[in-house]
Each structure stands twice: as structure tokens, then as C-alpha cells.
Short mmCIF file of C-alpha atoms in Angstrom, two decimals:
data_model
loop_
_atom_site.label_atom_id
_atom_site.label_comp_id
_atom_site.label_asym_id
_atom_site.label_seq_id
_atom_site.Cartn_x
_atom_site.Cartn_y
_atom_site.Cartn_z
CA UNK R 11 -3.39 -65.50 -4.38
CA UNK R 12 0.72 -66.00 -5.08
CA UNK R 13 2.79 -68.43 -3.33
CA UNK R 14 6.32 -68.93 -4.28
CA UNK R 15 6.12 -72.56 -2.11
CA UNK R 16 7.66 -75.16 -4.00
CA UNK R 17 5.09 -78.38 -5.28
CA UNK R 18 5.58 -81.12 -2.57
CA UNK R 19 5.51 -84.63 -4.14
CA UNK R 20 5.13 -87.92 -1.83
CA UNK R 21 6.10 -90.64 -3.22
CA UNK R 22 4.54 -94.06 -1.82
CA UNK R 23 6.03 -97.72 -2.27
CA UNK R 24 8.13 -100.28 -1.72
CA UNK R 25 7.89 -103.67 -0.24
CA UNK R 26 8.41 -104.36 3.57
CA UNK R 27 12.06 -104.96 3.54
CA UNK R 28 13.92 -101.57 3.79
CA UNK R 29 15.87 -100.63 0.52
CA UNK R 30 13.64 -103.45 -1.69
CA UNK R 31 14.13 -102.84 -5.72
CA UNK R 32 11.26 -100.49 -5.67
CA UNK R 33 11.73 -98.35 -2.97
CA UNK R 34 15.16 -97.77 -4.47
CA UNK R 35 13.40 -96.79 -7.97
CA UNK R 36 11.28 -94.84 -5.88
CA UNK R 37 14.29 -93.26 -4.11
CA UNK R 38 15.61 -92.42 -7.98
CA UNK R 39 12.58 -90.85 -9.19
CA UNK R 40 12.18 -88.66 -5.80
CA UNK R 41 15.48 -87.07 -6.51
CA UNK R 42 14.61 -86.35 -9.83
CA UNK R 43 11.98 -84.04 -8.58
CA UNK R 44 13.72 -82.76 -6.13
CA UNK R 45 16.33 -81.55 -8.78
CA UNK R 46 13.19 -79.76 -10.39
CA UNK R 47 12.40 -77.87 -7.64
CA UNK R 48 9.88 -79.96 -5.82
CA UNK R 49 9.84 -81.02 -2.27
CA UNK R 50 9.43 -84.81 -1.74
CA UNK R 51 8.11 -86.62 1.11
CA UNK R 52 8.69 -90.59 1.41
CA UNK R 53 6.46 -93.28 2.54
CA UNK R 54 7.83 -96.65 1.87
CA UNK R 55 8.50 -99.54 3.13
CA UNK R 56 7.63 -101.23 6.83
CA UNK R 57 5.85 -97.92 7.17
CA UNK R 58 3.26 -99.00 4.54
CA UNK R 59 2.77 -102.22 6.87
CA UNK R 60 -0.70 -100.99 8.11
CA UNK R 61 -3.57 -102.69 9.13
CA UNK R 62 -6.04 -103.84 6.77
CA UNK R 63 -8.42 -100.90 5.43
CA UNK R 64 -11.86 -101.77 6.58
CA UNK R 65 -15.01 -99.42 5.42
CA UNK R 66 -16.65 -98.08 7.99
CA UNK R 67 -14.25 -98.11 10.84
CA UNK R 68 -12.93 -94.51 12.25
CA UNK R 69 -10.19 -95.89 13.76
CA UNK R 70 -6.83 -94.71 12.27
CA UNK R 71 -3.81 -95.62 13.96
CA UNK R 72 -0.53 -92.86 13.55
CA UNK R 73 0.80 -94.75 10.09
CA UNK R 74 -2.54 -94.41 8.64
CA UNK R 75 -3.30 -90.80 9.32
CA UNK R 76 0.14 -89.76 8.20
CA UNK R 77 -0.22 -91.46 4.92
CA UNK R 78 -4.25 -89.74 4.28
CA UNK R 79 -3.13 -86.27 5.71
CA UNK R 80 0.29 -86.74 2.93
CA UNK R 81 -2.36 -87.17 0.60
CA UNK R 82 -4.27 -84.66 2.03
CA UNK R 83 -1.24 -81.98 1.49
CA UNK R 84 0.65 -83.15 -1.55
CA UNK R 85 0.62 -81.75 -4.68
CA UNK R 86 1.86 -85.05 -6.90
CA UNK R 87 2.61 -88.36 -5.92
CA UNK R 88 4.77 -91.34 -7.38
CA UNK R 89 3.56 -94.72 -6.44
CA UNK R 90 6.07 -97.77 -6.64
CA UNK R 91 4.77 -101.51 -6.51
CA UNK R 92 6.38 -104.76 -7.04
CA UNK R 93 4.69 -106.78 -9.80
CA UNK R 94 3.27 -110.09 -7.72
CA UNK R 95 1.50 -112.61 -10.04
CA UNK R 96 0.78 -110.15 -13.02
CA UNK R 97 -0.66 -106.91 -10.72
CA UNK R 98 0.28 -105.04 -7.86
CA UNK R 99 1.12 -105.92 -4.34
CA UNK R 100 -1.06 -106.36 -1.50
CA UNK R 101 0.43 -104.07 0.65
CA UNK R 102 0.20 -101.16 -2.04
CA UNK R 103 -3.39 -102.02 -2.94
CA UNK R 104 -4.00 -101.48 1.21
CA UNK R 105 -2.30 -98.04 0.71
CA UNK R 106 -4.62 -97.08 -2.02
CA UNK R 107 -7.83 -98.43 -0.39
CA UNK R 108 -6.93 -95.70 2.34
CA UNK R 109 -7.56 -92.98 -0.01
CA UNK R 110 -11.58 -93.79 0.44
CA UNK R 111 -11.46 -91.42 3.34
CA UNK R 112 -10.46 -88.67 0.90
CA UNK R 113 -14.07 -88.96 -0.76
CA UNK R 114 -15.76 -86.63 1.02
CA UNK R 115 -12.83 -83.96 0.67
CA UNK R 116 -12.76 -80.52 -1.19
CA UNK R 117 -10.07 -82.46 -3.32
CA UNK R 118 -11.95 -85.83 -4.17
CA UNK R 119 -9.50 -88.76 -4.03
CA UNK R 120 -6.55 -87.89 -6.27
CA UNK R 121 -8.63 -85.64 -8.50
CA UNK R 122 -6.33 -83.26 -10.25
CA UNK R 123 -2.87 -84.83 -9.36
CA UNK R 124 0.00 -85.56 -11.69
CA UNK R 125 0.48 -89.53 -10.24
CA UNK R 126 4.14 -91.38 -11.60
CA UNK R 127 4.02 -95.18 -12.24
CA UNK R 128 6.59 -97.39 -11.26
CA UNK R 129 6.57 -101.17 -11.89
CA UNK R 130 8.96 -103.28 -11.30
CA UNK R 131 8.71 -107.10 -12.00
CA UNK R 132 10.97 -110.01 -12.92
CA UNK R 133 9.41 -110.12 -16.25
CA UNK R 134 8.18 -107.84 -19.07
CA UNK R 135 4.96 -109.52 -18.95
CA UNK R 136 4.15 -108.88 -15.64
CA UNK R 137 5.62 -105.20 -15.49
CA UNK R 138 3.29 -104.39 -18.43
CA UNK R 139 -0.19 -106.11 -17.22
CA UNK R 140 0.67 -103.83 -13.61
CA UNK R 141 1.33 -101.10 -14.94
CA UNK R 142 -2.25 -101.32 -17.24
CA UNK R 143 -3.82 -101.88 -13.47
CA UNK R 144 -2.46 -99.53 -11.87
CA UNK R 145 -3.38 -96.79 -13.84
CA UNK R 146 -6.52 -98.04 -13.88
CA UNK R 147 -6.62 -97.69 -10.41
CA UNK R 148 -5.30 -93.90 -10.51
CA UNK R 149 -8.12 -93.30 -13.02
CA UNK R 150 -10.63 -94.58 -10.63
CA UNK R 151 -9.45 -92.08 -8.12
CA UNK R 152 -9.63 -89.61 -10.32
CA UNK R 153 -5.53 -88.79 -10.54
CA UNK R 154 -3.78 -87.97 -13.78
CA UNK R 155 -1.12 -90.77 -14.84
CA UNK R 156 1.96 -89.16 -16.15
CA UNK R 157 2.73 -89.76 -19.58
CA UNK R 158 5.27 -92.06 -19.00
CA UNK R 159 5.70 -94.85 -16.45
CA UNK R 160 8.45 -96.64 -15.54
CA UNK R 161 8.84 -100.17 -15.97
CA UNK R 162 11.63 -102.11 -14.68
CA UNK R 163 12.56 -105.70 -15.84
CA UNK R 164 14.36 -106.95 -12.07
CA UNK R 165 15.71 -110.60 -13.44
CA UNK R 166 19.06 -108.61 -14.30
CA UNK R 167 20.67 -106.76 -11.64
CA UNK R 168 19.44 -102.82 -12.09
CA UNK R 169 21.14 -101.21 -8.51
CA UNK R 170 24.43 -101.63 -7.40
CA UNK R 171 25.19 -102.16 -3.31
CA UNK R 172 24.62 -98.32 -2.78
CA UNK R 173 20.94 -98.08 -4.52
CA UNK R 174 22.92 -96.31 -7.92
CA UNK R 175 20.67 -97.20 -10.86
CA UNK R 176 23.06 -99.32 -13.54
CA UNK R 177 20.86 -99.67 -16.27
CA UNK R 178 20.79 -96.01 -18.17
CA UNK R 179 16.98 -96.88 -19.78
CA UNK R 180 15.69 -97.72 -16.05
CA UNK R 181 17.39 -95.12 -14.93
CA UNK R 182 16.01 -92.05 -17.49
CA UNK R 183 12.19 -93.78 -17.12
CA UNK R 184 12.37 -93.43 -13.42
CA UNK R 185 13.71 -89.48 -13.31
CA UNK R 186 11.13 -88.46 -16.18
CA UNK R 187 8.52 -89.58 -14.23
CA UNK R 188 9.61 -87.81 -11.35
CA UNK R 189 10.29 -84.72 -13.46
CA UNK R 190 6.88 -84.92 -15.23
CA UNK R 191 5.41 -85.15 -11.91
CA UNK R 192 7.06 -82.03 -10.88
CA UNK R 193 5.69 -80.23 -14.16
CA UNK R 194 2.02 -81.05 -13.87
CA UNK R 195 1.88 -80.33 -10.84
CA UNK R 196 3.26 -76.68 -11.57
CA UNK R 197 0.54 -76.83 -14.50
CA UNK R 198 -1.87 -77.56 -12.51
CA UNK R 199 -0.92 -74.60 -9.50
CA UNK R 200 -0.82 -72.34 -12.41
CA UNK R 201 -4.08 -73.04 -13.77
CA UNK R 202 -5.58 -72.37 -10.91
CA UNK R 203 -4.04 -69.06 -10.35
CA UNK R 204 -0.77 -70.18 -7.73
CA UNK R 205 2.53 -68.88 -8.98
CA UNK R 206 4.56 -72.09 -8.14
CA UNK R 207 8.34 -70.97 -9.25
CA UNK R 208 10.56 -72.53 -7.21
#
């Protein structure tokens, strides 16, 4: 069966204030797919302010069943955290407990999708020992890290007032992993028989 519909890639992240560091990389790398052909979907800050995930309970309040059924639909994703104390934040580790109710689906967990990194941290140290958990995380789930994740060393200013990137290495990191995104997730379409030209 063809379909000429373009790859949809959510992108998940940030920290609960609006326009954090992160969500502004995330913001970056979005647009990079988008300029491949993709259509993005965003999921970042307060809106990642759910409750806590607890196994076992049905209950899923509006937040939480947007975020599983934009799982549920997308065809990549780019998650953004802030480095706290060497690994991820709390409130993304929440997000990605969430995608336990995607076990039992004909698309286990994140099985199959391209997944973009994005760390950033006021240090290299902790940027690097995040990003190594985070992908262990993604492997867990069964998603396929892109080749390249972007980390981002926050002690020096990186954004100007408007969210522009300043830094030319942060800024190519964060659109390649949007644009490999975009490509593996054609890949993947292809290989299983969807024509996904834009």
C-alpha cells in the first residue's frame, strides 16, 4: 500500500518553564525536520508536568493520553532533557515511564523508531554521562538512537533573546539529528513497503 503522507516526528522535552535551553534546542532540531519534509508535533514544557506514572492504574488524565496516542501515531521522535546531577530530568524520565502502556501494542514501545538525543548540561561531563543514559533508555524501549546526538555545553550563552542558536557546532548537532530523524524514518516506511516522498 502507497502513501505519499509525509513522516510525522514529535519531539518531547524541555523543562517546566516555557522557552527553557532545551525546549529551544528542541525547537531547532524540529525545524530541521520540518525542512526535510517531515511533519513535527511538540510536547514540551508545562505540558510534560503530568502526574506521576504509576503501574497499574487506568486512569489517564487529557496530558497523558495525548502524549501515549503521539507516540502511538508518530513515526520518529526527538527527546530533549536537561542534564540534572549527571542523568536526565525527572520530569522526562515520567514522560518515558508512560510509554509502558505501549507494551501491549502492535508497535512495542518505540520498536522501530529513529529517536534524536538532545542533552544539554552546564558541563561536558554531565552532557556526556546523559546522553550514555539516555540511550540506554531508548534501547530498552526498543527505539533506534540516531547516529548522532546532540550535546550542548549551557555554561556559555548558546540562544540569543529570540531562541536563534549562536554557537554554529550546537547549532549543526541539533539540525542533523532532526534531519537523521527524518531519514530513518523514511528508511524505515520504505522497508516496509510505504512510499514516504514528501
Amino acid at each position: 500500500m502507497k502513501s505519499s503522507k509525509c513522516p510525522l516526528i514529535l519531539g518531547l522535552g524541555g523543562t517546566p518553564r516555557p522557552d527553557s535551553s532545551t525546549e529551544r534546542a528542541l525547537r531547532i532540531s524540529l525545524s530541521a525536520a520540518a525542512a526535510a519534509g517531515a511533519e513535527t508535533m511538540l510536547i514540551a514544557g508545562p505540558d510534560l508536568m503530568l502526574p506521576m506514572y504509576m503501574p497499574g492504574d487506568p486512569a489517564r488524565p487529557l496530558g497523558v493520553s495525548r502524549l501515549i496516542d503521539s507516540l502511538r501515531c508518530c513515526d520518529g521522535l526527538i527527546l530533549a532533557t536537561p542534564a540534572y546531577h549527571g542523568t536526565l530530568s525527572g520530569l522526562m524520565k515520567n514522560v518515558l515511564d508512560y510509554a509502558e502502556d505501549l507494551r501491549n501494542d502492535d508497535r512495542v514501545y518505540f520498536d522501530g523508531l529513529a529517536v534524536g538525543l538532545i542533552v544539554c548540561a552546564g558541563g561536558w561531563q554531565a552532557a556526556g554521562q546523559t546522553m550514555t543514559t539516555l540511550r540506554g533508555i531508548v534501547h530498552a524501549l526498543r527505539g533506534w538512537p540516531t547516529p548522532l546526538g546532540a550535546m550542548l555545553n549551557t555554561s556559555s550563552r548558546i540562544f540569543d533573546e529570540d531562541g536563534a542558536c549562536l554557537d554554529l557546532s550546537s547549532k549543526f548537532q541539533l539540525e542533523t539529528v532532526g534531519q537523521q530523524v527524518v531519514e530513518f524514518a523514511r528508511m524505515r516506511r520504505h522497508a516496509g513497503g510505504i512510499d514516504a516522498v514528501a
